[in-house]
mmCIF file of C-alpha atoms in Angstrom:
data_model
loop_
_atom_site.group_PDB
_atom_site.id
_atom_site.type_symbol
_atom_site.label_atom_id
_atom_site.label_comp_id
_atom_site.label_asym_id
_atom_site.label_seq_id
_atom_site.Cartn_x
_atom_site.Cartn_y
_atom_site.Cartn_z
ATOM 1 C CA MET R 1 -13.910 -12.398 -16.817
ATOM 2 C CA LYS R 2 -14.082 -12.741 -13.032
ATOM 3 C CA THR R 3 -15.815 -9.927 -11.170
ATOM 4 C CA ARG R 4 -15.381 -11.212 -7.606
ATOM 5 C CA PHE R 5 -12.169 -11.301 -5.605
ATOM 6 C CA ASN R 6 -11.526 -14.503 -3.668
ATOM 7 C CA GLY R 7 -7.853 -14.027 -2.859
ATOM 8 C CA THR R 8 -4.953 -15.517 -4.789
ATOM 9 C CA ASP R 9 -2.254 -18.102 -4.309
ATOM 10 C CA ASN R 10 0.161 -15.248 -3.527
ATOM 11 C CA TYR R 11 -2.066 -13.277 -1.149
ATOM 12 C CA ILE R 12 -3.802 -14.561 1.966
ATOM 13 C CA ALA R 13 -6.996 -12.521 2.187
ATOM 14 C CA THR R 14 -9.279 -12.799 5.204
ATOM 15 C CA ASP R 15 -13.027 -13.224 4.691
ATOM 16 C CA ASP R 16 -13.760 -9.666 5.820
ATOM 17 C CA LEU R 17 -11.170 -8.258 3.412
ATOM 18 C CA MET R 18 -12.620 -10.191 0.465
ATOM 19 C CA MET R 19 -16.073 -8.983 1.479
ATOM 20 C CA ALA R 20 -14.857 -5.382 1.529
ATOM 21 C CA VAL R 21 -13.267 -5.651 -1.923
ATOM 22 C CA ASN R 22 -16.377 -7.173 -3.468
ATOM 23 C CA ALA R 23 -18.692 -4.704 -1.696
ATOM 24 C CA ALA R 24 -16.711 -1.766 -3.109
ATOM 25 C CA ILE R 25 -16.894 -3.292 -6.593
ATOM 26 C CA THR R 26 -20.658 -3.840 -6.287
ATOM 27 C CA LEU R 27 -21.289 -0.327 -4.954
ATOM 28 C CA GLN R 28 -18.888 1.195 -7.508
ATOM 29 C CA ARG R 29 -17.171 3.117 -4.743
ATOM 30 C CA PRO R 30 -13.452 3.522 -4.040
ATOM 31 C CA LEU R 31 -12.144 1.037 -1.487
ATOM 32 C CA LEU R 32 -10.212 2.914 1.189
ATOM 33 C CA VAL R 33 -7.771 0.524 2.863
ATOM 34 C CA LYS R 34 -5.987 1.477 6.064
ATOM 35 C CA GLY R 35 -3.597 -0.487 8.230
ATOM 36 C CA GLU R 36 -0.064 -0.578 9.566
ATOM 37 C CA PRO R 37 2.719 -0.168 6.995
ATOM 38 C CA GLY R 38 3.775 -3.609 5.819
ATOM 39 C CA THR R 39 0.364 -5.275 6.105
ATOM 40 C CA GLY R 40 -0.059 -5.719 2.343
ATOM 41 C CA LYS R 41 -2.231 -2.766 1.332
ATOM 42 C CA THR R 42 -0.375 -2.034 -1.900
ATOM 43 C CA MET R 43 0.007 -5.722 -2.693
ATOM 44 C CA LEU R 44 -3.772 -6.085 -2.328
ATOM 45 C CA ALA R 45 -4.369 -3.897 -5.388
ATOM 46 C CA GLU R 46 -1.775 -5.869 -7.356
ATOM 47 C CA GLU R 47 -3.439 -9.155 -6.480
ATOM 48 C CA ILE R 48 -6.956 -7.873 -7.216
ATOM 49 C CA ALA R 49 -5.770 -6.907 -10.685
ATOM 50 C CA ARG R 50 -4.140 -10.305 -11.174
ATOM 51 C CA ALA R 51 -7.138 -12.231 -9.879
ATOM 52 C CA LEU R 52 -9.634 -10.317 -12.021
ATOM 53 C CA GLY R 53 -7.375 -10.171 -15.082
ATOM 54 C CA LYS R 54 -7.396 -6.377 -15.243
ATOM 55 C CA GLN R 55 -4.765 -3.726 -15.917
ATOM 56 C CA LEU R 56 -3.297 -2.088 -12.814
ATOM 57 C CA ILE R 57 -2.555 1.646 -12.969
ATOM 58 C CA VAL R 58 -0.579 2.924 -9.968
ATOM 59 C CA TRP R 59 -0.644 6.540 -8.813
ATOM 60 C CA PRO R 60 1.934 6.854 -5.998
ATOM 61 C CA ILE R 61 1.195 9.904 -3.853
ATOM 62 C CA LYS R 62 3.925 12.166 -2.451
ATOM 63 C CA SER R 63 3.825 15.243 -0.243
ATOM 64 C CA THR R 64 4.023 17.448 -3.358
ATOM 65 C CA THR R 65 1.308 15.612 -5.325
ATOM 66 C CA LYS R 66 -1.715 17.655 -6.382
ATOM 67 C CA ALA R 67 -5.043 16.307 -7.605
ATOM 68 C CA GLN R 68 -4.407 17.973 -10.968
ATOM 69 C CA HIS R 69 -1.405 15.695 -11.504
ATOM 70 C CA GLY R 70 -3.754 12.732 -11.671
ATOM 71 C CA LEU R 71 -5.878 14.389 -14.342
ATOM 72 C CA TYR R 72 -3.376 15.968 -16.704
ATOM 73 C CA GLU R 73 -0.538 18.458 -16.960
ATOM 74 C CA TYR R 74 -0.016 21.102 -19.585
ATOM 75 C CA ASP R 75 3.620 21.303 -20.703
ATOM 76 C CA ALA R 76 3.868 24.997 -21.508
ATOM 77 C CA VAL R 77 7.679 24.940 -21.460
ATOM 78 C CA SER R 78 7.882 22.377 -24.274
ATOM 79 C CA ARG R 79 5.362 24.327 -26.319
ATOM 80 C CA LEU R 80 7.364 27.542 -25.903
ATOM 81 C CA ARG R 81 10.561 25.773 -26.921
ATOM 82 C CA ASP R 82 8.892 24.243 -29.993
ATOM 83 C CA SER R 83 7.468 27.619 -30.999
ATOM 84 C CA GLN R 84 10.956 29.124 -30.858
ATOM 85 C CA LEU R 85 12.184 26.291 -33.090
ATOM 86 C CA GLY R 86 9.336 26.820 -35.565
ATOM 87 C CA ASP R 87 7.769 23.390 -34.977
ATOM 88 C CA ASP R 88 4.321 23.138 -36.601
ATOM 89 C CA LYS R 89 2.875 20.998 -33.838
ATOM 90 C CA VAL R 90 2.646 24.054 -31.542
ATOM 91 C CA HIS R 91 -0.628 24.863 -33.316
ATOM 92 C CA ASP R 92 -2.294 21.833 -31.690
ATOM 93 C CA ILE R 93 -2.217 22.221 -27.927
ATOM 94 C CA ARG R 94 -3.110 18.545 -27.494
ATOM 95 C CA HIS R 95 0.523 17.667 -28.168
ATOM 96 C CA TYR R 96 1.400 19.289 -24.839
ATOM 97 C CA ILE R 97 -1.269 17.726 -22.651
ATOM 98 C CA ARG R 98 0.211 14.901 -20.548
ATOM 99 C CA GLN R 99 -2.307 12.373 -19.276
ATOM 100 C CA GLY R 100 -2.317 11.670 -15.549
ATOM 101 C CA LYS R 101 -3.042 8.293 -13.966
ATOM 102 C CA LEU R 102 -6.746 9.034 -13.520
ATOM 103 C CA TRP R 103 -7.066 9.990 -17.180
ATOM 104 C CA GLN R 104 -5.251 6.770 -18.149
ATOM 105 C CA ALA R 105 -7.747 4.763 -16.105
ATOM 106 C CA PHE R 106 -10.652 6.645 -17.690
ATOM 107 C CA ALA R 107 -9.267 6.106 -21.210
ATOM 108 C CA SER R 108 -8.660 2.373 -20.820
ATOM 109 C CA ASN R 109 -10.523 0.233 -23.360
ATOM 110 C CA GLU R 110 -11.395 -2.197 -20.560
ATOM 111 C CA GLN R 111 -12.120 -1.662 -16.892
ATOM 112 C CA ALA R 112 -8.844 -0.994 -15.069
ATOM 113 C CA ILE R 113 -7.754 -1.106 -11.439
ATOM 114 C CA LEU R 114 -6.524 2.301 -10.234
ATOM 115 C CA LEU R 115 -4.374 2.300 -7.097
ATOM 116 C CA ILE R 116 -4.063 5.680 -5.371
ATOM 117 C CA ASP R 117 -1.252 4.721 -3.034
ATOM 118 C CA GLU R 118 -0.683 6.426 0.352
ATOM 119 C CA ILE R 119 -3.181 9.235 -0.109
ATOM 120 C CA ASP R 120 -2.458 10.566 3.387
ATOM 121 C CA LYS R 121 0.989 11.764 2.254
ATOM 122 C CA ALA R 122 -0.570 14.568 0.209
ATOM 123 C CA ASP R 123 -1.924 17.907 1.374
ATOM 124 C CA ILE R 124 -5.156 17.753 3.382
ATOM 125 C CA GLU R 125 -7.096 19.303 0.476
ATOM 126 C CA PHE R 126 -5.982 16.622 -1.991
ATOM 127 C CA PRO R 127 -8.866 14.169 -1.339
ATOM 128 C CA ASN R 128 -11.504 16.906 -1.545
ATOM 129 C CA ASP R 129 -10.051 18.088 -4.857
ATOM 130 C CA LEU R 130 -10.902 14.679 -6.355
ATOM 131 C CA LEU R 131 -14.508 14.444 -5.147
ATOM 132 C CA ARG R 132 -16.205 15.381 -8.416
ATOM 133 C CA GLU R 133 -13.922 13.217 -10.532
ATOM 134 C CA LEU R 134 -14.512 10.160 -8.326
ATOM 135 C CA ASP R 135 -18.272 10.794 -8.247
ATOM 136 C CA GLN R 136 -18.954 11.735 -11.843
ATOM 137 C CA MET R 137 -16.093 9.870 -13.503
ATOM 138 C CA GLU R 138 -15.299 12.887 -15.651
ATOM 139 C CA PHE R 139 -13.249 16.072 -15.652
ATOM 140 C CA PHE R 140 -12.806 19.161 -17.804
ATOM 141 C CA VAL R 141 -9.640 19.962 -19.768
ATOM 142 C CA HIS R 142 -9.532 23.758 -19.823
ATOM 143 C CA GLU R 143 -6.842 24.036 -22.504
ATOM 144 C CA THR R 144 -8.909 22.078 -25.057
ATOM 145 C CA GLN R 145 -12.361 22.929 -23.644
ATOM 146 C CA GLU R 146 -13.306 19.248 -23.590
ATOM 147 C CA PHE R 147 -14.728 16.821 -21.054
ATOM 148 C CA VAL R 148 -12.912 13.540 -20.453
ATOM 149 C CA LYS R 149 -15.348 10.804 -19.392
ATOM 150 C CA ALA R 150 -14.477 7.309 -18.235
ATOM 151 C CA ARG R 151 -15.100 4.641 -20.866
ATOM 152 C CA HIS R 152 -15.410 2.120 -18.048
ATOM 153 C CA ARG R 153 -15.676 3.012 -14.379
ATOM 154 C CA PRO R 154 -12.353 1.865 -12.875
ATOM 155 C CA ILE R 155 -12.107 -0.151 -9.687
ATOM 156 C CA ILE R 156 -10.352 2.279 -7.355
ATOM 157 C CA ILE R 157 -8.224 1.144 -4.412
ATOM 158 C CA ILE R 158 -6.963 3.884 -2.086
ATOM 159 C CA THR R 159 -4.407 3.147 0.633
ATOM 160 C CA SER R 160 -3.615 5.173 3.739
ATOM 161 C CA ASN R 161 -1.134 4.701 6.582
ATOM 162 C CA ASN R 162 -3.280 6.916 8.827
ATOM 163 C CA GLU R 163 -0.638 9.660 8.958
ATOM 164 C CA LYS R 164 -3.381 12.280 8.819
ATOM 165 C CA GLU R 165 -7.165 12.400 8.986
ATOM 166 C CA LEU R 166 -9.064 12.367 5.701
ATOM 167 C CA PRO R 167 -11.988 14.768 5.095
ATOM 168 C CA ASP R 168 -15.496 13.560 5.961
ATOM 169 C CA ALA R 169 -16.824 14.388 2.496
ATOM 170 C CA PHE R 170 -14.206 12.108 0.982
ATOM 171 C CA LEU R 171 -14.794 9.307 3.494
ATOM 172 C CA ARG R 172 -18.537 9.311 2.722
ATOM 173 C CA ARG R 173 -17.750 8.351 -0.863
ATOM 174 C CA CYS R 174 -15.571 5.361 0.038
ATOM 175 C CA PHE R 175 -16.091 1.849 1.299
ATOM 176 C CA PHE R 176 -13.706 1.515 4.220
ATOM 177 C CA HIS R 177 -11.667 -1.446 5.437
ATOM 178 C CA TYR R 178 -8.963 -1.624 8.081
ATOM 179 C CA ILE R 179 -6.468 -4.462 7.640
ATOM 180 C CA ARG R 180 -5.826 -5.716 11.142
ATOM 181 C CA PHE R 181 -2.491 -7.237 11.939
ATOM 182 C CA PRO R 182 -2.728 -10.969 11.110
ATOM 183 C CA ASP R 183 -3.244 -13.497 13.886
ATOM 184 C CA ARG R 184 -0.738 -16.309 14.310
ATOM 185 C CA ASP R 185 -2.543 -18.783 12.052
ATOM 186 C CA THR R 186 -2.751 -16.220 9.256
ATOM 187 C CA LEU R 187 0.926 -15.344 9.712
ATOM 188 C CA GLU R 188 1.802 -19.007 9.287
ATOM 189 C CA GLN R 189 -0.248 -19.131 6.072
ATOM 190 C CA ILE R 190 1.466 -15.995 4.747
ATOM 191 C CA ILE R 191 4.893 -17.463 5.525
ATOM 192 C CA GLN R 192 3.929 -20.715 3.792
ATOM 193 C CA VAL R 193 2.944 -18.798 0.647
ATOM 194 C CA HIS R 194 6.264 -16.934 0.507
ATOM 195 C CA TYR R 195 8.576 -19.680 1.767
ATOM 196 C CA PRO R 196 6.945 -23.072 1.147
ATOM 197 C CA ASP R 197 10.156 -24.995 1.896
ATOM 198 C CA ILE R 198 11.219 -23.230 5.090
ATOM 199 C CA ARG R 199 11.747 -25.321 8.226
ATOM 200 C CA GLN R 200 8.552 -25.366 10.277
ATOM 201 C CA GLN R 201 10.390 -25.591 13.596
ATOM 202 C CA LEU R 202 12.295 -22.426 12.667
ATOM 203 C CA VAL R 203 9.015 -20.708 11.793
ATOM 204 C CA ARG R 204 7.431 -21.637 15.126
ATOM 205 C CA GLU R 205 10.386 -20.419 17.159
ATOM 206 C CA ALA R 206 10.750 -17.253 15.048
ATOM 207 C CA LEU R 207 7.072 -16.458 15.595
ATOM 208 C CA GLU R 208 7.551 -16.761 19.355
ATOM 209 C CA VAL R 209 10.340 -14.168 19.176
ATOM 210 C CA PHE R 210 8.457 -11.957 16.731
ATOM 211 C CA THR R 211 5.178 -11.879 18.683
ATOM 212 C CA GLY R 212 7.122 -11.260 21.881
ATOM 213 C CA ILE R 213 8.693 -8.164 20.339
ATOM 214 C CA ARG R 214 5.364 -6.912 18.953
ATOM 215 C CA ASP R 215 3.748 -7.302 22.366
ATOM 216 C CA MET R 216 6.284 -4.989 24.002
ATOM 217 C CA ASN R 217 4.740 -1.711 25.110
ATOM 218 C CA GLY R 218 6.854 1.315 24.237
ATOM 219 C CA LEU R 219 8.207 0.446 20.813
ATOM 220 C CA LYS R 220 8.140 3.378 18.404
ATOM 221 C CA LYS R 221 7.629 1.093 15.391
ATOM 222 C CA LYS R 222 6.377 -2.430 15.877
ATOM 223 C CA PRO R 223 7.709 -4.926 13.302
ATOM 224 C CA THR R 224 5.122 -5.887 10.683
ATOM 225 C CA THR R 225 4.544 -8.788 8.299
ATOM 226 C CA SER R 226 7.045 -7.339 5.856
ATOM 227 C CA GLU R 227 9.802 -7.276 8.483
ATOM 228 C CA LEU R 228 8.907 -10.803 9.613
ATOM 229 C CA LEU R 229 9.298 -12.164 6.079
ATOM 230 C CA ASP R 230 12.636 -10.390 5.623
ATOM 231 C CA TRP R 231 13.869 -11.704 8.976
ATOM 232 C CA LEU R 232 12.864 -15.294 8.204
ATOM 233 C CA LYS R 233 14.626 -15.111 4.854
ATOM 234 C CA LEU R 234 17.816 -13.995 6.610
ATOM 235 C CA LEU R 235 17.559 -16.646 9.323
ATOM 236 C CA ASP R 236 17.072 -19.363 6.733
ATOM 237 C CA SER R 237 19.829 -18.159 4.403
ATOM 238 C CA GLU R 238 22.316 -17.825 7.288
ATOM 239 C CA GLY R 239 21.499 -21.277 8.603
ATOM 240 C CA ILE R 240 20.269 -20.037 11.983
ATOM 241 C CA SER R 241 18.634 -22.930 13.833
ATOM 242 C CA GLU R 242 15.556 -22.907 16.005
ATOM 243 C CA GLN R 243 17.800 -23.976 18.889
ATOM 244 C CA GLN R 244 19.870 -20.811 18.469
ATOM 245 C CA LEU R 245 16.729 -18.675 18.551
ATOM 246 C CA GLN R 246 15.565 -20.537 21.645
ATOM 247 C CA GLN R 247 18.898 -19.868 23.350
ATOM 248 C CA HIS R 248 18.652 -16.143 22.634
ATOM 249 C CA ARG R 249 15.100 -16.092 23.961
ATOM 250 C CA ASP R 250 16.003 -18.018 27.100
ATOM 251 C CA SER R 251 19.054 -15.838 27.787
ATOM 252 C CA ASN R 252 17.192 -12.567 27.099
ATOM 253 C CA THR R 253 19.627 -11.418 24.413
ATOM 254 C CA PRO R 254 18.655 -9.801 21.097
ATOM 255 C CA PRO R 255 17.908 -12.365 18.377
ATOM 256 C CA PRO R 256 20.186 -12.776 15.338
ATOM 257 C CA MET R 257 19.576 -10.233 12.559
ATOM 258 C CA ALA R 258 17.517 -8.034 14.893
ATOM 259 C CA GLY R 259 18.058 -5.120 12.502
ATOM 260 C CA ALA R 260 15.486 -6.687 10.175
ATOM 261 C CA LEU R 261 12.827 -6.307 12.883
ATOM 262 C CA LEU R 262 13.754 -3.105 14.706
ATOM 263 C CA LYS R 263 14.275 -0.148 12.394
ATOM 264 C CA ASN R 264 15.496 2.691 14.618
ATOM 265 C CA GLU R 265 18.016 3.180 17.396
ATOM 266 C CA GLN R 266 15.392 4.106 20.000
ATOM 267 C CA ASP R 267 13.618 0.775 19.616
ATOM 268 C CA MET R 268 16.912 -1.134 19.551
ATOM 269 C CA HIS R 269 18.071 0.514 22.784
ATOM 270 C CA PHE R 270 14.640 0.055 24.360
ATOM 271 C CA PHE R 271 14.656 -3.631 23.458
ATOM 272 C CA GLU R 272 18.192 -4.130 24.817
ATOM 273 C CA ARG R 273 17.249 -2.395 28.087
ATOM 274 C CA LEU R 274 14.252 -4.684 28.534
ATOM 275 C CA MET R 275 16.407 -7.721 27.849
ATOM 276 C CA GLN R 276 18.963 -6.536 30.404
ATOM 277 C CA MET R 277 16.256 -5.932 33.006
ATOM 278 C CA ALA R 278 14.853 -9.397 32.419
ATOM 279 C CA LYS R 279 18.301 -10.945 32.872
ATOM 280 C CA MET R 280 18.791 -9.037 36.128
ATOM 281 C CA ARG R 281 15.434 -10.229 37.451
ATOM 282 C CA ARG R 282 16.316 -13.809 36.600
ATOM 283 C CA GLY R 283 19.777 -13.420 38.167
#
């Protein structure tokens, strides 16, 4: 079974990203991946699992998520209900222990990939509450008075959108990589992977519009790779030509399907104001 990640047909990975993945695997440390939303952080874990032929276990983090949820939860309500119904299984508390995603990764018969997705959405103490488990690959189940130890140390991928700072003690235990926004050549490769039959002239003109929007200072949310792919799909399906895009660019009017690129009214109004100012200067 492969133990090194070299990208996949579905995922264009830069050399520094592949190096980071393989370094984290070699060091047996979690790989902490940061970057703009829409730059493929979650998809990276999916493609690592596919490339290495390993099971992917996803732990999506929310604002209410606690570290304990990843270990296990004790369902006291179900046990109380069963005791009232006279069910014999109440005598074995193990029936009411629900495995969390970390436990599932620890219990896997083969090495698994564990994705802890968007860790920065949780409370600031969440990362610190996982330090021992990530270091020692074990945790204690108080209800059964047993230790759960990992059969195989999972490959752990942790994503963050940089919404809040992570504790230093947690960062020391990770191998860090920041996914920079792709350059134009890489964008063209990504587009080719997703839409191999798309018109190349349309792609070139669309990239001119897209990079022009991203380069604008003052946008609240710059469009990312995800928005670019959605926009290209719409342009292609609606039969928009590269000449039409060129006309919009030359006349300083918003491009067709601009709602796929700009996701809030402030940015839409800001963009329209800039276009109007440019038209006035040209007039």
